[in-house]
Every structure is written in structure tokens, then in C-alpha cells.
Amino acid sequence: MQSTSDTSALVHDTSHGLALWNPSVAACWSVVFTPAFGAWLLMRNWEALGEPRQAAIARKWFVFSVGLLVVRLISGALNARLNSQSNLLLWFSWAYLLAWWIAAAAPQARLVRARFGADFPRQGWDYALLLAVAGGIAYQLLSALLGWLLRALT
């Protein structure tokens, strides 16, 4: 197992292919693409930093975030079928985003800033954002399909 100082050297050494997504930027993109997006990126950052315990915690945030998306998907379809609207899940989602930001994103941003300052090898955003947009489109299509199926079958 590598020590923290060895890991720091590896993260600075771009020849090993280790680079990080800026955790503050990942948190901001999570407002658009949900905490699932940011939790996945933070998990990958923790892995690159050689912090398996923190990566496991980030994985739990990711799994819970995906679970929340599934609940929102089902709730949206049921609301469409029942011609109703509930804001409770929306408020919970915003509260969850804030909790994730404070408990998961901010600590990693502080650590990266303390350890590397502004000078750290950065992952490119093109591929991650392309996947996030594709995932968002797929989610919206699935939501529409599920809503249509519930209305058509009942």
C-alpha cells in the first residue's frame, strides 16, 4: 500500500495517467446532472488519490443517488397517472443535494486545494459531460415511457 506522500507524487505525475476532476466544478455540475454524477466523479477522484475508504463512502452516495432517481422516476409516473403533483420529493432532492455537497463534495475540494493548490492534473470534462447529457436524455425518455405505460395500462 502506498503512503500519502507517494500518492501525492503519483497524482502530480501525469505520466502515470492519474488526474482529477475538479471537485468544486463536479459539485456545481451536480446541480444540473444530480448528485449521482458528482458522486461518481468524486469516487473516481478518491480512487486516483489512493483513498479506498473515501472511495467506498462516495460509492454509497452514488448508489443512494441512483436510488433517489429511481424513486423520482416512479413517483413522476404515478403523479402523471393520477394527475397529481407532489413537491415533497422535489424538496427532499434539493435537501439531499445540499447534504451531499456539504458532506461529500466540500471535504474533497478542501483536501485537493490543501494538498495541491490550484496545480493538479485535471481530467477533461468532455466525455463526462457527454455521458451526463446522454444519461439525462435516457432518464427523461424512460420517465415519459413509464408515465405513458401507466396511463395506457390502467
mmCIF file of C-alpha atoms in Angstrom:
data_model
loop_
_atom_site.group_PDB
_atom_site.id
_atom_site.type_symbol
_atom_site.label_atom_id
_atom_site.label_comp_id
_atom_site.label_asym_id
_atom_site.label_seq_id
_atom_site.Cartn_x
_atom_site.Cartn_y
_atom_site.Cartn_z
ATOM 1 C CA MET A 1 0.000 0.000 0.000
ATOM 2 C CA GLN A 2 1.283 3.471 -0.884
ATOM 3 C CA SER A 3 1.773 6.198 1.620
ATOM 4 C CA THR A 4 0.016 9.534 1.276
ATOM 5 C CA SER A 5 3.225 11.252 0.145
ATOM 6 C CA ASP A 6 3.774 8.570 -2.530
ATOM 7 C CA THR A 7 0.165 9.023 -3.680
ATOM 8 C CA SER A 8 0.659 12.792 -3.866
ATOM 9 C CA ALA A 9 3.690 12.298 -6.062
ATOM 10 C CA LEU A 10 1.762 9.939 -8.319
ATOM 11 C CA VAL A 11 -1.153 12.336 -8.688
ATOM 12 C CA HIS A 12 1.269 15.080 -9.753
ATOM 13 C CA ASP A 13 2.979 12.700 -12.168
ATOM 14 C CA THR A 14 0.811 12.793 -15.282
ATOM 15 C CA SER A 15 2.942 10.085 -16.916
ATOM 16 C CA HIS A 16 1.085 7.571 -14.721
ATOM 17 C CA GLY A 17 -2.221 8.802 -16.163
ATOM 18 C CA LEU A 18 -3.605 9.976 -12.805
ATOM 19 C CA ALA A 19 -5.661 13.120 -12.988
ATOM 20 C CA LEU A 20 -8.589 14.522 -11.020
ATOM 21 C CA TRP A 21 -11.865 16.142 -11.839
ATOM 22 C CA ASN A 22 -12.056 19.442 -10.037
ATOM 23 C CA PRO A 23 -14.345 18.545 -7.101
ATOM 24 C CA SER A 24 -15.796 22.067 -6.857
ATOM 25 C CA VAL A 25 -16.725 22.011 -10.534
ATOM 26 C CA ALA A 26 -18.145 18.485 -10.160
ATOM 27 C CA ALA A 27 -20.345 19.758 -7.336
ATOM 28 C CA CYS A 28 -21.586 22.635 -9.498
ATOM 29 C CA TRP A 29 -22.372 20.304 -12.411
ATOM 30 C CA SER A 30 -24.294 18.130 -9.944
ATOM 31 C CA VAL A 31 -26.898 20.869 -9.637
ATOM 32 C CA VAL A 32 -27.680 20.178 -13.303
ATOM 33 C CA PHE A 33 -26.908 16.455 -13.513
ATOM 34 C CA THR A 34 -27.843 15.296 -9.957
ATOM 35 C CA PRO A 35 -25.550 14.217 -7.132
ATOM 36 C CA ALA A 36 -25.207 10.815 -8.832
ATOM 37 C CA PHE A 37 -22.976 12.485 -11.436
ATOM 38 C CA GLY A 38 -20.848 14.252 -8.847
ATOM 39 C CA ALA A 39 -20.661 11.240 -6.523
ATOM 40 C CA TRP A 40 -19.330 9.090 -9.372
ATOM 41 C CA LEU A 41 -16.646 11.663 -10.208
ATOM 42 C CA LEU A 42 -15.689 12.111 -6.542
ATOM 43 C CA MET A 43 -15.462 8.337 -6.180
ATOM 44 C CA ARG A 44 -13.076 8.188 -9.129
ATOM 45 C CA ASN A 45 -11.053 11.063 -7.625
ATOM 46 C CA TRP A 46 -10.737 9.236 -4.296
ATOM 47 C CA GLU A 47 -9.546 6.150 -6.148
ATOM 48 C CA ALA A 48 -6.940 8.228 -8.006
ATOM 49 C CA LEU A 49 -5.859 9.770 -4.697
ATOM 50 C CA GLY A 50 -5.327 6.279 -3.261
ATOM 51 C CA GLU A 51 -8.112 6.646 -0.675
ATOM 52 C CA PRO A 52 -10.178 3.413 -0.902
ATOM 53 C CA ARG A 53 -12.165 4.143 2.280
ATOM 54 C CA GLN A 54 -13.276 7.526 0.958
ATOM 55 C CA ALA A 55 -13.993 5.957 -2.450
ATOM 56 C CA ALA A 56 -16.276 3.419 -0.745
ATOM 57 C CA ILE A 57 -18.145 6.235 1.008
ATOM 58 C CA ALA A 58 -18.515 8.074 -2.317
ATOM 59 C CA ARG A 59 -19.822 4.843 -3.864
ATOM 60 C CA LYS A 60 -22.549 4.762 -1.174
ATOM 61 C CA TRP A 61 -23.507 8.351 -2.051
ATOM 62 C CA PHE A 62 -23.648 7.293 -5.712
ATOM 63 C CA VAL A 63 -25.845 4.251 -5.025
ATOM 64 C CA PHE A 64 -28.224 6.263 -2.847
ATOM 65 C CA SER A 65 -28.362 8.988 -5.515
ATOM 66 C CA VAL A 66 -29.307 6.447 -8.171
ATOM 67 C CA GLY A 67 -31.930 5.025 -5.813
ATOM 68 C CA LEU A 68 -33.367 8.515 -5.367
ATOM 69 C CA LEU A 69 -33.527 8.886 -9.155
ATOM 70 C CA VAL A 70 -35.461 5.611 -9.390
ATOM 71 C CA VAL A 71 -37.899 6.798 -6.700
ATOM 72 C CA ARG A 72 -38.339 10.090 -8.571
ATOM 73 C CA LEU A 73 -38.922 8.170 -11.810
ATOM 74 C CA ILE A 74 -41.650 6.020 -10.270
ATOM 75 C CA SER A 75 -43.163 8.968 -8.405
ATOM 76 C CA GLY A 76 -43.282 11.031 -11.583
ATOM 77 C CA ALA A 77 -45.019 8.230 -13.464
ATOM 78 C CA LEU A 78 -47.553 7.773 -10.659
ATOM 79 C CA ASN A 79 -48.179 11.508 -10.493
ATOM 80 C CA ALA A 80 -48.770 11.544 -14.258
ATOM 81 C CA ARG A 81 -51.207 8.633 -13.942
ATOM 82 C CA LEU A 82 -53.085 10.161 -11.022
ATOM 83 C CA ASN A 83 -52.991 13.704 -12.439
ATOM 84 C CA SER A 84 -51.453 14.916 -9.195
ATOM 85 C CA GLN A 85 -48.348 16.774 -8.176
ATOM 86 C CA SER A 86 -46.315 16.380 -5.006
ATOM 87 C CA ASN A 87 -43.460 18.713 -4.149
ATOM 88 C CA LEU A 88 -42.263 16.684 -1.173
ATOM 89 C CA LEU A 89 -39.841 14.595 -3.239
ATOM 90 C CA LEU A 90 -38.581 17.700 -5.018
ATOM 91 C CA TRP A 91 -37.802 19.381 -1.684
ATOM 92 C CA PHE A 92 -36.143 16.203 -0.430
ATOM 93 C CA SER A 93 -34.000 16.085 -3.586
ATOM 94 C CA TRP A 94 -32.801 19.653 -3.039
ATOM 95 C CA ALA A 95 -32.065 18.933 0.631
ATOM 96 C CA TYR A 96 -30.180 15.800 -0.399
ATOM 97 C CA LEU A 97 -28.120 17.782 -2.909
ATOM 98 C CA LEU A 98 -27.199 20.277 -0.183
ATOM 99 C CA ALA A 99 -26.316 17.489 2.273
ATOM 100 C CA TRP A 100 -24.175 15.724 -0.349
ATOM 101 C CA TRP A 101 -22.451 18.989 -1.224
ATOM 102 C CA ILE A 102 -21.577 19.704 2.428
ATOM 103 C CA ALA A 103 -20.706 16.143 3.481
ATOM 104 C CA ALA A 104 -19.001 14.791 0.354
ATOM 105 C CA ALA A 105 -18.038 17.417 -2.224
ATOM 106 C CA ALA A 106 -16.735 20.173 0.047
ATOM 107 C CA PRO A 107 -14.340 17.929 2.016
ATOM 108 C CA GLN A 108 -12.752 16.618 -1.175
ATOM 109 C CA ALA A 109 -12.464 20.134 -2.587
ATOM 110 C CA ARG A 110 -10.727 21.263 0.619
ATOM 111 C CA LEU A 111 -8.361 18.283 0.555
ATOM 112 C CA VAL A 112 -7.408 18.782 -3.093
ATOM 113 C CA ARG A 113 -6.900 22.509 -2.528
ATOM 114 C CA ALA A 114 -4.776 21.871 0.600
ATOM 115 C CA ARG A 115 -2.737 19.097 -0.977
ATOM 116 C CA PHE A 116 -2.183 20.508 -4.457
ATOM 117 C CA GLY A 117 -3.392 24.102 -4.540
ATOM 118 C CA ALA A 118 -4.630 25.042 -7.979
ATOM 119 C CA ASP A 119 -1.894 22.972 -9.628
ATOM 120 C CA PHE A 120 -3.096 19.433 -10.174
ATOM 121 C CA PRO A 121 -3.504 17.324 -13.317
ATOM 122 C CA ARG A 122 -7.098 17.628 -14.401
ATOM 123 C CA GLN A 123 -9.432 15.211 -16.098
ATOM 124 C CA GLY A 124 -11.155 16.567 -19.170
ATOM 125 C CA TRP A 125 -14.860 17.280 -18.937
ATOM 126 C CA ASP A 126 -15.920 16.420 -22.495
ATOM 127 C CA TYR A 127 -16.516 12.704 -22.007
ATOM 128 C CA ALA A 128 -18.042 13.032 -18.529
ATOM 129 C CA LEU A 129 -20.461 15.765 -19.630
ATOM 130 C CA LEU A 130 -21.372 13.872 -22.800
ATOM 131 C CA LEU A 131 -22.267 10.825 -20.690
ATOM 132 C CA ALA A 132 -24.213 13.010 -18.256
ATOM 133 C CA VAL A 133 -26.245 14.566 -21.082
ATOM 134 C CA ALA A 134 -26.874 11.126 -22.625
ATOM 135 C CA GLY A 135 -27.925 9.787 -19.217
ATOM 136 C CA GLY A 136 -30.242 12.761 -18.691
ATOM 137 C CA ILE A 137 -31.885 12.230 -22.068
ATOM 138 C CA ALA A 138 -32.284 8.500 -21.397
ATOM 139 C CA TYR A 139 -33.785 9.275 -17.975
ATOM 140 C CA GLN A 140 -36.314 11.710 -19.467
ATOM 141 C CA LEU A 141 -37.270 9.219 -22.195
ATOM 142 C CA LEU A 142 -37.682 6.452 -19.626
ATOM 143 C CA SER A 143 -39.768 8.764 -17.453
ATOM 144 C CA ALA A 144 -42.049 9.624 -20.370
ATOM 145 C CA LEU A 145 -42.341 5.970 -21.377
ATOM 146 C CA LEU A 146 -43.158 4.835 -17.845
ATOM 147 C CA GLY A 147 -45.758 7.585 -17.460
ATOM 148 C CA TRP A 148 -47.333 6.659 -20.783
ATOM 149 C CA LEU A 149 -47.380 2.951 -19.869
ATOM 150 C CA LEU A 150 -49.085 3.593 -16.535
ATOM 151 C CA ARG A 151 -51.741 5.739 -18.204
ATOM 152 C CA ALA A 152 -52.255 3.274 -21.048
ATOM 153 C CA LEU A 153 -52.432 0.145 -18.916
ATOM 154 C CA THR A 154 -54.712 1.414 -16.175
#
